[in-house]
Amino acid sequence: MKLIEFLKAFAFAALLGTIIVSVSSCNKDDQLQGPVYGTVTGTVTDEGGQPISDVQVTISGVNEDDVVVTTAADGTYTAENVSLTVHAVKFTKDGWLTVSVTVNADKFVDGVANASASMVNASASIIGTVIDVKNGGTPLEGVTVSLGADNDVFTGADGRFSINNLVVDDYTVTFTKANYVTITKAITPESFVNGVVSLNIEMGAQEVLRGLTAEDLMSADKWYYSEYRGGGNADAYPHWDWACDYMCSLTFWGNWEEQWEGTTLRIRNDGDQQNNPADMDVFDSYTYGSKLITEDNKIMSLRIRTHNADEASPAYYGVQVVDLAEAQPAAVKVGETKIWGSGDYTDVDFDLSDYVGKEVIIAIGIYRHETGDYWKQLVLRAIRFADQKVEGTGWLPGDEAVAGWKLPMSAVRSTMPQTKYSFTGISPISAGRNVSMTDGYPAAYQAWRAVAHVAAEWSFVPLRKDPEVFPSEGYIIKTRNTADVDTKVPESYLYTKFSIASGHDQLTFSTRNFGDNYTFFKITAIQNDGTVTNVIPISNTAQEAEEAADGCMKFKHGDGGAGNPEGYASFVYDLSQFDGKDVTIVLGVYNGAANTGENKLVIHSIDLN
């Protein structure tokens, strides 16, 4: 009997030991593998140490749900079941500046971590409305109103916005929206009235130049080059011949006309326009473009004369600059308003040194000095940019990139890179030599703008021979019928600058010529440091083509026309050696054979892809 009782006792003890071991094993596993939780507690006070109630306390951990509690009347809070890892603790309350602290595992002592905070009263606000001036002053929705990172709001359908929970301090408020000029407003502590700053913002802007807002000017044409000539008088052939002067392909506002004397800005004076008030601050008519100003081109020279003006009743004109990078772009006069009343040409200069390093809008215009029948004309014969004043009808000053080319290195360096990569030589409108200078030519030249015509987008330099402007096969540059053979200095050429990069480093030139003679041409690359490279095509589809002297190609190809674009010969050039560089590309025609007539180079198209 005792043996049986002993065995029962032994069995019970063994069973109890097994249970104890099992439980101990489970607890050990939990300690090693399961999360360990604790408590985060603290007090929230103001700058004077007084408790703040109803503060929302948000405890966030990586890949964990937020734990959210609220402070009591005494400013205290307690958050339980917080894992013993790193947490961001954020304190927010309307009218107070949000603050955050960090809690990590080391801050938990006996399972409790303290995270207290002091908050700054932030009951100030910046509120307001944004309206769209260019659409009748209607509310502008979707404007981003920003004080910096993580502090953006957006205007609603009513144009209103509100930025709350601010302290009274200095702020920069930025208003941005696609296709609108960004507006920036500076806020100081003095701007707050009872803790509120109210802003009424106009986007779409008011006129900066007559008829144009800053937004309009953002899409202004580029004035890439250092020389623009107007008019048709061949007073220094071929440099100043009618076929070489394309100033009237620029952008104009108001009343203008291409005349034999030059491209002419005129006072608007028809009918009710005579009631327009005098305004010596805002141009009545003007031409404008966007230009990068450098040390090489900071002096702008105008060659001008006037019509309907004399010493007793002169014309008033000037130059204004708009810097679109300014918070509030405005037209700023360069120097004083100038007066001219002579039919003789003169050269005047304007110093743009204040804008070196900036791309700005340059406007040249004429002012209405009197109300009533006031009829004045300012004739622009030339607009030229250099590091010095330019006078007369000669070439731009400076050391030449290539001897005899009349292309100074200052012009090479300051030429702006093209924003287009495809160009045509086909004119949408034709105009013969017998068409009036004031009718046919301006319309034809202006039509070039819509098709990226090579003569409007590239700069034409007529060293020895004028071009054929409007033939149906394309824009034609050509040689003289002369015994002077020269494969180093072209008869004439066009140039532009490209930022060469992968995807835009293969140039394709589509061309043809006429008759039985060869046409000699060359593509030359000039880098900003003066390095000159004659580029040889890697392929061509001409009927006959071969390399000639000094990097020229000579070819014959009689196919191609406006209705037969597939018929032209293509010459393909690899420009990848210039990747990452700004390079001026020159296309010139050369007199490679003596006494062979006007050998013509037809420019059908040029593509950089």
XYZ file of C-alpha atoms in Angstrom:
609
model
C 0.000 0.000 0.000
C 2.788 2.400 0.944
C 4.565 1.430 -2.276
C 1.483 2.340 -4.295
C 1.151 5.700 -2.522
C 4.848 6.382 -3.086
C 4.539 5.636 -6.806
C 1.497 7.933 -7.080
C 3.370 10.736 -5.352
C 6.381 10.229 -7.612
C 4.245 10.282 -10.749
C 2.492 13.501 -9.633
C 5.827 15.179 -8.929
C 7.168 14.169 -12.339
C 4.047 15.478 -14.047
C 4.298 18.781 -12.135
C 7.939 19.134 -13.178
C 7.048 18.620 -16.815
C 4.424 21.341 -16.628
C 6.843 23.778 -14.946
C 9.537 23.123 -17.552
C 7.006 23.591 -20.365
C 5.716 26.888 -18.984
C 9.254 28.157 -18.404
C 10.172 27.266 -21.964
C 7.174 29.169 -23.382
C 7.978 32.301 -21.347
C 11.561 32.222 -22.561
C 10.461 32.004 -26.190
C 8.114 34.954 -25.685
C 10.939 37.051 -24.284
C 13.224 36.263 -27.190
C 10.763 36.500 -30.130
C 7.696 38.573 -29.192
C 7.463 42.415 -29.005
C 7.905 44.130 -25.687
C 5.603 47.026 -24.937
C 5.830 49.972 -22.611
C 4.267 53.336 -21.848
C 5.027 56.826 -23.149
C 3.971 59.659 -20.915
C 4.663 63.354 -20.600
C 3.412 66.894 -20.108
C 2.770 69.603 -22.704
C 3.179 73.209 -21.624
C 3.364 76.639 -23.210
C 6.410 78.924 -23.215
C 5.493 80.122 -19.705
C 5.247 76.589 -18.321
C 1.435 76.502 -18.194
C -0.212 73.210 -19.191
C -1.980 72.925 -22.532
C -5.014 70.662 -22.728
C -6.526 68.924 -25.752
C -3.204 68.586 -27.556
C -3.268 65.622 -29.928
C -0.253 63.413 -29.296
C 0.560 61.041 -32.161
C 3.159 58.321 -31.626
C 4.388 56.839 -34.898
C 6.695 53.878 -35.428
C 8.098 52.198 -38.511
C 5.520 49.767 -39.965
C 3.285 50.268 -36.941
C -0.116 51.820 -36.495
C -0.091 55.241 -34.867
C -0.982 55.521 -31.201
C -3.066 58.682 -30.654
C -3.990 60.210 -27.276
C -4.979 63.701 -26.024
C -3.591 65.747 -23.147
C -5.754 66.262 -20.090
C -6.548 69.565 -18.357
C -3.189 69.456 -16.571
C -1.343 68.944 -19.867
C -0.422 65.342 -19.179
C -0.953 62.309 -21.364
C -0.270 58.583 -21.197
C 0.008 56.212 -24.141
C 0.202 52.505 -23.464
C 1.152 49.503 -25.576
C 3.995 51.330 -27.275
C 6.711 49.054 -28.636
C 10.203 49.563 -27.230
C 11.623 50.899 -30.509
C 12.175 54.294 -32.131
C 9.098 56.547 -32.345
C 8.293 60.062 -33.495
C 6.021 61.841 -31.040
C 4.142 64.759 -32.630
C 2.149 67.363 -30.705
C -0.528 69.278 -32.619
C -3.263 71.672 -31.698
C -5.048 74.299 -33.732
C -3.537 77.680 -32.968
C -0.216 76.234 -31.831
C 2.994 75.509 -33.668
C 3.406 71.760 -34.201
C 6.448 70.219 -32.516
C 7.955 66.733 -32.499
C 10.317 64.766 -30.307
C 11.912 61.357 -30.718
C 11.703 58.392 -28.356
C 13.978 55.380 -28.736
C 14.376 52.128 -26.797
C 17.031 53.587 -24.462
C 14.529 56.113 -23.103
C 12.283 53.405 -21.698
C 13.158 52.914 -18.009
C 11.243 50.076 -16.360
C 8.944 50.175 -19.400
C 8.171 53.899 -19.173
C 9.520 56.713 -21.420
C 8.993 60.403 -20.829
C 8.329 62.689 -23.830
C 7.310 66.170 -22.783
C 7.118 69.238 -25.015
C 6.828 72.994 -24.931
C 4.582 74.493 -27.633
C 4.547 77.995 -29.078
C 1.288 79.803 -29.610
C 0.698 79.933 -33.370
C -2.717 81.440 -33.881
C -1.602 83.716 -36.722
C -2.783 83.146 -40.299
C -2.064 84.257 -43.848
C -5.251 84.285 -45.902
C -6.327 85.738 -49.198
C -7.686 85.385 -52.711
C -5.999 84.856 -56.076
C -7.693 86.188 -59.197
C -6.908 85.626 -62.874
C -6.334 88.999 -64.487
C -6.031 87.664 -68.017
C -9.444 86.009 -67.719
C -11.483 88.934 -66.536
C -10.529 88.888 -62.863
C -12.221 85.546 -62.149
C -11.078 83.411 -59.176
C -8.052 81.282 -60.011
C -8.260 77.716 -58.732
C -5.332 75.363 -58.195
C -2.643 77.914 -57.379
C 0.046 76.485 -55.077
C 0.575 78.825 -52.128
C 3.773 77.924 -50.330
C 5.799 78.972 -47.286
C 8.352 76.253 -47.923
C 8.631 72.486 -47.729
C 5.607 70.647 -46.269
C 3.636 73.857 -45.942
C 1.703 74.143 -49.213
C -1.971 74.904 -49.647
C -4.017 75.320 -52.826
C -6.610 77.845 -53.851
C -10.135 76.545 -54.184
C -12.754 77.218 -56.837
C -13.377 80.592 -55.202
C -9.676 81.459 -55.438
C -9.326 81.560 -51.664
C -6.549 80.108 -49.525
C -5.645 80.005 -45.838
C -2.372 79.090 -44.120
C -2.971 78.669 -40.399
C -1.091 77.855 -37.211
C 1.658 80.385 -37.798
C 3.687 82.494 -35.444
C 4.065 86.188 -36.117
C 7.351 86.196 -38.021
C 9.029 86.865 -41.362
C 7.722 84.738 -44.253
C 8.112 84.488 -48.021
C 4.871 83.426 -49.679
C 5.138 82.022 -53.209
C 2.233 81.660 -55.637
C 2.795 79.259 -58.548
C 0.677 77.798 -61.312
C 1.580 76.377 -64.711
C 1.584 78.977 -67.517
C 1.580 81.868 -65.029
C 4.507 83.921 -63.798
C 5.367 83.017 -60.199
C 4.585 85.771 -57.696
C 6.467 86.161 -54.419
C 5.320 88.232 -51.441
C 7.480 89.111 -48.422
C 5.699 89.099 -45.042
C 7.127 90.813 -41.951
C 5.834 90.800 -38.356
C 4.441 94.273 -39.042
C 2.268 92.788 -41.794
C 0.098 90.946 -39.253
C -3.016 92.755 -38.020
C -4.579 90.971 -35.036
C -2.589 87.924 -36.054
C -3.790 87.896 -39.674
C -2.223 88.883 -42.990
C -4.689 89.259 -45.854
C -3.354 89.081 -49.430
C -5.194 89.763 -52.660
C -3.064 88.426 -55.504
C -3.458 89.051 -59.225
C -1.976 86.375 -61.472
C -2.006 86.659 -65.199
C -0.454 89.978 -64.284
C -1.080 93.412 -65.524
C 0.537 94.699 -68.667
C 4.305 94.970 -68.446
C 4.754 96.208 -71.994
C 1.718 97.646 -73.741
C -0.692 94.833 -74.537
C 1.506 92.119 -73.013
C 1.689 90.618 -69.538
C 4.693 88.929 -67.989
C 3.095 85.588 -68.875
C 2.894 86.651 -72.513
C 6.565 87.612 -72.465
C 7.600 84.182 -71.198
C 7.081 82.863 -74.742
C 8.903 85.739 -76.466
C 11.051 84.857 -79.463
C 14.762 84.533 -78.821
C 17.135 87.142 -80.158
C 19.879 84.558 -80.628
C 22.326 86.664 -82.619
C 24.368 89.851 -82.532
C 23.017 91.568 -85.651
C 19.575 92.226 -87.165
C 19.193 94.407 -90.270
C 16.080 95.943 -91.808
C 14.996 97.622 -95.016
C 15.823 97.163 -98.653
C 18.307 99.846 -99.701
C 21.467 98.174 -100.947
C 23.783 100.827 -99.554
C 26.517 98.274 -98.740
C 25.787 95.327 -101.025
C 25.410 92.498 -100.227
C 25.535 93.107 -96.479
C 22.593 95.545 -96.609
C 20.702 94.232 -99.631
C 16.918 93.682 -99.535
C 17.348 89.909 -99.770
C 19.601 89.814 -96.686
C 17.656 91.994 -94.231
C 15.228 89.970 -92.153
C 14.535 92.232 -89.200
C 10.855 92.252 -90.146
C 10.654 88.542 -89.259
C 10.963 89.605 -85.587
C 8.002 90.166 -83.231
C 6.237 93.536 -83.265
C 3.395 95.154 -81.319
C 1.432 98.156 -82.538
C 1.960 99.901 -85.886
C 4.999 98.904 -87.903
C 5.981 98.686 -91.547
C 8.909 97.364 -93.546
C 10.228 100.216 -95.687
C 13.168 100.593 -98.045
C 14.880 102.697 -95.375
C 14.409 100.100 -92.626
C 11.919 98.356 -90.385
C 9.772 101.190 -89.062
C 7.963 101.621 -85.744
C 5.082 104.078 -86.070
C 2.681 105.830 -83.717
C -0.822 104.323 -83.834
C -2.715 107.270 -85.292
C -5.709 105.971 -87.257
C -9.215 107.259 -86.444
C -10.021 107.017 -82.742
C -6.370 106.175 -82.015
C -5.708 109.898 -82.168
C -7.580 110.139 -78.858
C -4.997 107.927 -77.175
C -3.363 109.817 -74.309
C 0.287 110.790 -74.393
C 2.420 108.341 -72.449
C 6.163 108.742 -72.119
C 6.564 105.608 -69.996
C 4.780 103.005 -72.136
C 5.694 102.330 -75.773
C 3.046 103.017 -78.376
C 4.662 100.568 -80.849
C 7.688 98.357 -80.318
C 9.655 95.242 -81.201
C 10.883 92.853 -78.523
C 12.743 89.618 -77.898
C 14.445 87.555 -75.191
C 18.228 87.817 -75.051
C 21.025 86.531 -72.828
C 23.317 89.446 -71.958
C 27.038 88.737 -71.578
C 30.238 90.749 -71.436
C 30.528 90.134 -75.193
C 27.189 91.722 -76.142
C 26.330 94.166 -73.356
C 26.327 97.250 -75.644
C 23.303 97.428 -77.959
C 23.648 99.800 -80.912
C 20.750 101.039 -83.040
C 21.175 102.539 -86.489
C 18.134 104.808 -86.896
C 16.496 107.677 -88.715
C 12.994 109.186 -88.562
C 10.078 110.066 -90.804
C 7.531 112.833 -90.091
C 9.814 114.284 -87.430
C 12.184 117.221 -87.249
C 14.021 119.269 -84.649
C 10.870 121.244 -83.797
C 8.654 118.163 -83.557
C 10.908 115.147 -82.886
C 10.157 111.479 -82.338
C 10.650 110.048 -78.851
C 12.006 106.544 -78.506
C 13.935 104.318 -76.140
C 14.809 100.873 -74.845
C 13.161 99.026 -71.968
C 14.223 95.788 -70.276
C 12.010 93.296 -68.446
C 13.647 90.784 -66.093
C 11.132 87.953 -65.791
C 13.131 86.475 -62.900
C 12.050 89.364 -60.686
C 9.254 88.753 -58.176
C 7.234 91.508 -59.863
C 8.509 91.901 -63.464
C 8.427 95.477 -64.703
C 9.628 97.378 -67.756
C 12.740 99.368 -66.808
C 14.076 102.125 -69.044
C 17.703 101.875 -70.133
C 19.079 105.383 -69.885
C 16.884 108.342 -70.724
C 14.159 108.624 -73.341
C 15.880 109.692 -76.553
C 14.779 112.256 -79.120
C 15.494 112.216 -82.836
C 14.191 114.314 -85.673
C 16.399 113.768 -88.688
C 16.147 111.889 -91.945
C 19.852 111.065 -91.732
C 21.003 107.774 -90.246
C 22.770 107.885 -86.928
C 24.035 105.271 -84.473
C 23.054 105.324 -80.807
C 24.024 102.858 -78.094
C 22.454 101.525 -74.909
C 24.445 99.989 -72.059
C 22.963 96.691 -70.829
C 25.747 95.977 -68.306
C 23.276 95.785 -65.419
C 21.888 92.597 -66.952
C 25.089 90.674 -67.686
C 24.504 87.011 -66.873
C 20.722 87.263 -67.264
C 18.326 86.444 -70.064
C 15.933 89.380 -70.254
C 13.276 90.834 -72.517
C 14.580 93.746 -74.585
C 12.042 96.107 -76.149
C 12.786 98.941 -78.579
C 9.904 101.341 -79.039
C 8.454 104.740 -79.875
C 6.405 106.884 -77.454
C 3.296 108.967 -78.099
C 4.301 112.426 -76.894
C 1.011 114.180 -77.637
C -2.698 113.397 -77.852
C -4.338 114.148 -81.188
C -3.036 113.859 -84.720
C 0.483 112.792 -83.824
C 2.241 110.862 -86.615
C 5.879 109.871 -86.080
C 8.003 107.042 -87.449
C 11.224 105.567 -86.090
C 13.222 103.716 -88.740
C 15.365 100.826 -87.451
C 18.103 100.063 -89.961
C 20.068 97.795 -87.630
C 20.069 96.315 -84.134
C 23.556 95.177 -83.135
C 25.116 93.756 -79.967
C 28.821 93.871 -79.103
C 31.199 94.828 -76.316
C 31.425 98.320 -77.831
C 29.333 100.757 -79.844
C 28.858 99.722 -83.495
C 28.562 102.395 -86.191
C 27.971 102.511 -89.931
C 27.154 99.647 -92.274
C 30.277 97.596 -91.694
C 30.701 94.233 -90.021
C 30.606 93.489 -86.310
C 33.870 94.352 -84.544
C 36.219 91.853 -82.934
C 38.709 89.092 -83.662
C 37.359 86.717 -86.304
C 36.707 83.052 -85.555
C 38.000 82.250 -89.063
C 39.955 84.770 -91.128
C 37.767 86.475 -93.709
C 34.441 85.255 -92.283
C 33.526 88.536 -90.508
C 32.265 86.445 -87.593
C 33.912 87.718 -84.390
C 34.519 85.305 -81.526
C 32.505 87.623 -79.290
C 29.479 86.883 -81.487
C 30.224 83.145 -81.416
C 30.419 83.107 -77.625
C 27.335 85.238 -77.060
C 25.070 83.503 -79.571
C 22.326 81.743 -77.634
C 21.768 77.980 -78.170
C 18.811 77.127 -80.359
C 15.599 75.836 -78.807
C 14.504 74.249 -82.105
C 16.055 71.283 -83.901
C 14.201 71.139 -87.238
C 14.208 73.847 -89.915
C 12.765 74.279 -93.376
C 13.872 76.312 -96.369
C 10.445 76.261 -98.010
C 8.600 79.580 -97.654
C 4.830 79.412 -97.011
C 4.405 82.655 -98.997
C 6.387 83.692 -102.054
C 7.277 87.252 -103.020
C 9.110 88.338 -106.149
C 11.449 91.270 -106.607
C 8.628 93.388 -108.037
C 6.411 93.071 -104.960
C 6.092 96.243 -102.869
C 8.519 96.439 -99.967
C 5.625 97.415 -97.710
C 3.249 94.643 -98.829
C 4.667 91.368 -100.085
C 7.969 91.022 -98.273
C 6.818 91.556 -94.668
C 3.996 89.034 -94.986
C 6.344 86.487 -96.532
C 9.054 87.058 -93.920
C 6.548 86.949 -91.066
C 5.229 83.618 -92.400
C 8.684 82.148 -91.786
C 8.040 82.392 -88.059
C 5.343 79.707 -88.072
C 7.436 77.087 -89.901
C 10.900 77.528 -88.328
C 12.321 78.806 -91.586
C 16.096 78.589 -91.684
C 16.508 82.264 -92.686
C 14.490 83.383 -89.658
C 15.995 80.936 -87.162
C 19.625 81.019 -88.333
C 21.714 84.135 -88.954
C 22.585 84.849 -92.595
C 25.977 86.396 -93.387
C 26.284 87.584 -97.030
C 30.032 87.989 -97.433
C 30.108 88.247 -101.226
C 26.711 87.238 -102.638
C 23.008 87.688 -101.877
C 20.589 84.714 -101.632
C 17.430 83.680 -103.467
C 14.795 84.015 -100.810
C 11.516 82.531 -102.084
C 12.087 79.797 -104.723
C 9.846 76.746 -104.484
C 12.772 74.334 -104.096
C 14.005 75.955 -100.877
C 16.122 78.823 -99.600
C 19.132 79.298 -101.904
C 22.609 80.581 -101.189
C 24.918 80.764 -104.173
C 28.254 81.773 -105.685
C 29.260 84.617 -107.979
C 30.335 83.930 -111.534
C 33.976 84.722 -110.845
C 37.465 83.454 -111.491
C 38.321 83.771 -107.797
C 38.456 80.193 -106.497
C 38.208 80.016 -102.712
C 37.382 76.991 -100.559
C 38.363 78.715 -97.313
C 36.118 81.803 -97.260
C 32.478 81.217 -98.258
C 30.446 83.387 -100.612
C 27.806 83.470 -97.873
C 26.729 81.310 -94.976
C 24.178 80.715 -92.221
C 25.028 79.911 -88.640
C 23.356 78.986 -85.376
C 24.389 77.412 -82.086
C 23.286 74.076 -80.634
C 23.791 72.412 -77.288
C 24.988 69.078 -78.639
C 23.873 66.020 -76.674
C 22.839 62.426 -77.182
C 19.597 62.454 -79.163
C 20.591 65.745 -80.795
C 24.004 64.988 -82.249
C 23.246 63.838 -85.807
C 22.657 66.557 -88.381
C 20.836 65.807 -91.624
C 21.016 68.379 -94.408
C 18.508 67.966 -97.272
C 19.584 69.752 -100.457
C 19.877 69.880 -104.244
C 21.515 72.064 -106.892
C 20.980 72.887 -110.602
C 22.777 72.349 -113.903
C 25.931 70.474 -114.806
C 28.353 72.204 -112.445
C 29.347 71.133 -108.962
C 28.239 73.110 -105.932
C 30.834 73.337 -103.164
C 29.672 73.608 -99.561
C 30.958 72.933 -96.073
C 29.644 72.463 -92.527
C 31.955 73.879 -89.878
C 31.716 73.616 -86.091
C 33.113 76.463 -83.948
C 33.415 75.946 -80.204
C 33.261 78.771 -77.686
C 37.004 78.424 -77.063
C 37.714 79.145 -80.750
C 38.356 75.575 -81.879
C 37.263 75.220 -85.527
C 36.391 71.823 -87.027
C 35.307 71.106 -90.612
C 32.876 68.201 -90.370
C 32.756 65.576 -93.129
C 29.433 63.753 -93.719
C 29.273 60.100 -92.742
C 26.848 59.378 -95.594
C 24.970 61.014 -98.452
C 22.424 60.148 -101.121
C 23.531 62.636 -103.804
C 23.744 61.567 -107.443
C 27.407 62.668 -107.379
C 29.362 63.747 -104.303
C 32.958 63.724 -103.136
C 35.296 65.513 -100.748
C 37.069 68.606 -102.064
C 39.681 70.980 -100.693
C 39.653 72.435 -97.167
C 36.837 70.221 -95.865
C 34.374 71.124 -98.622
C 32.015 68.690 -100.297
C 31.222 69.077 -103.984
C 28.096 67.529 -105.384
C 25.554 67.356 -108.199
C 21.942 66.483 -107.547
C 19.080 67.802 -109.662
C 16.065 66.230 -107.936
C 13.711 67.567 -105.255
C 11.099 70.282 -104.889
C 8.277 71.518 -102.671
C 6.069 68.745 -104.035
C 8.842 66.161 -104.104
C 10.551 66.141 -100.692
C 11.807 62.582 -101.200
C 13.843 63.672 -104.205
C 16.433 65.748 -102.335
C 19.896 64.497 -101.475
C 20.631 63.981 -97.786
C 24.014 64.616 -96.201
C 24.317 63.159 -92.692
C 26.860 64.417 -90.127
C 27.880 62.813 -86.835
C 28.358 65.553 -84.226
C 28.738 63.252 -81.214
C 32.347 64.397 -80.775
C 30.806 67.632 -79.446
C 28.403 66.029 -76.947
C 28.064 68.177 -73.852
C 29.259 71.334 -75.628
C 27.643 74.422 -77.104
C 28.800 74.555 -80.726
C 28.141 77.118 -83.459
C 27.282 75.304 -86.700
C 28.082 77.127 -89.953
C 26.707 76.109 -93.368
C 28.484 77.923 -96.215
C 28.638 77.832 -100.004
C 32.065 78.215 -101.693
C 33.322 79.210 -105.137
C 35.202 75.978 -105.714
C 35.543 76.298 -109.480
C 36.300 79.337 -111.636
C 33.838 81.015 -113.962
C 31.071 78.431 -113.607
C 28.160 80.793 -113.025
C 25.925 81.085 -109.977
C 26.335 77.633 -108.451
C 23.430 77.219 -106.060
C 23.031 75.410 -102.749
C 19.368 74.739 -102.025
C 18.449 74.456 -98.355
C 15.377 72.280 -98.199
C 15.659 71.272 -94.536
C 18.092 70.868 -91.660
C 17.403 68.510 -88.755
C 19.404 67.797 -85.642
C 18.284 64.510 -84.103
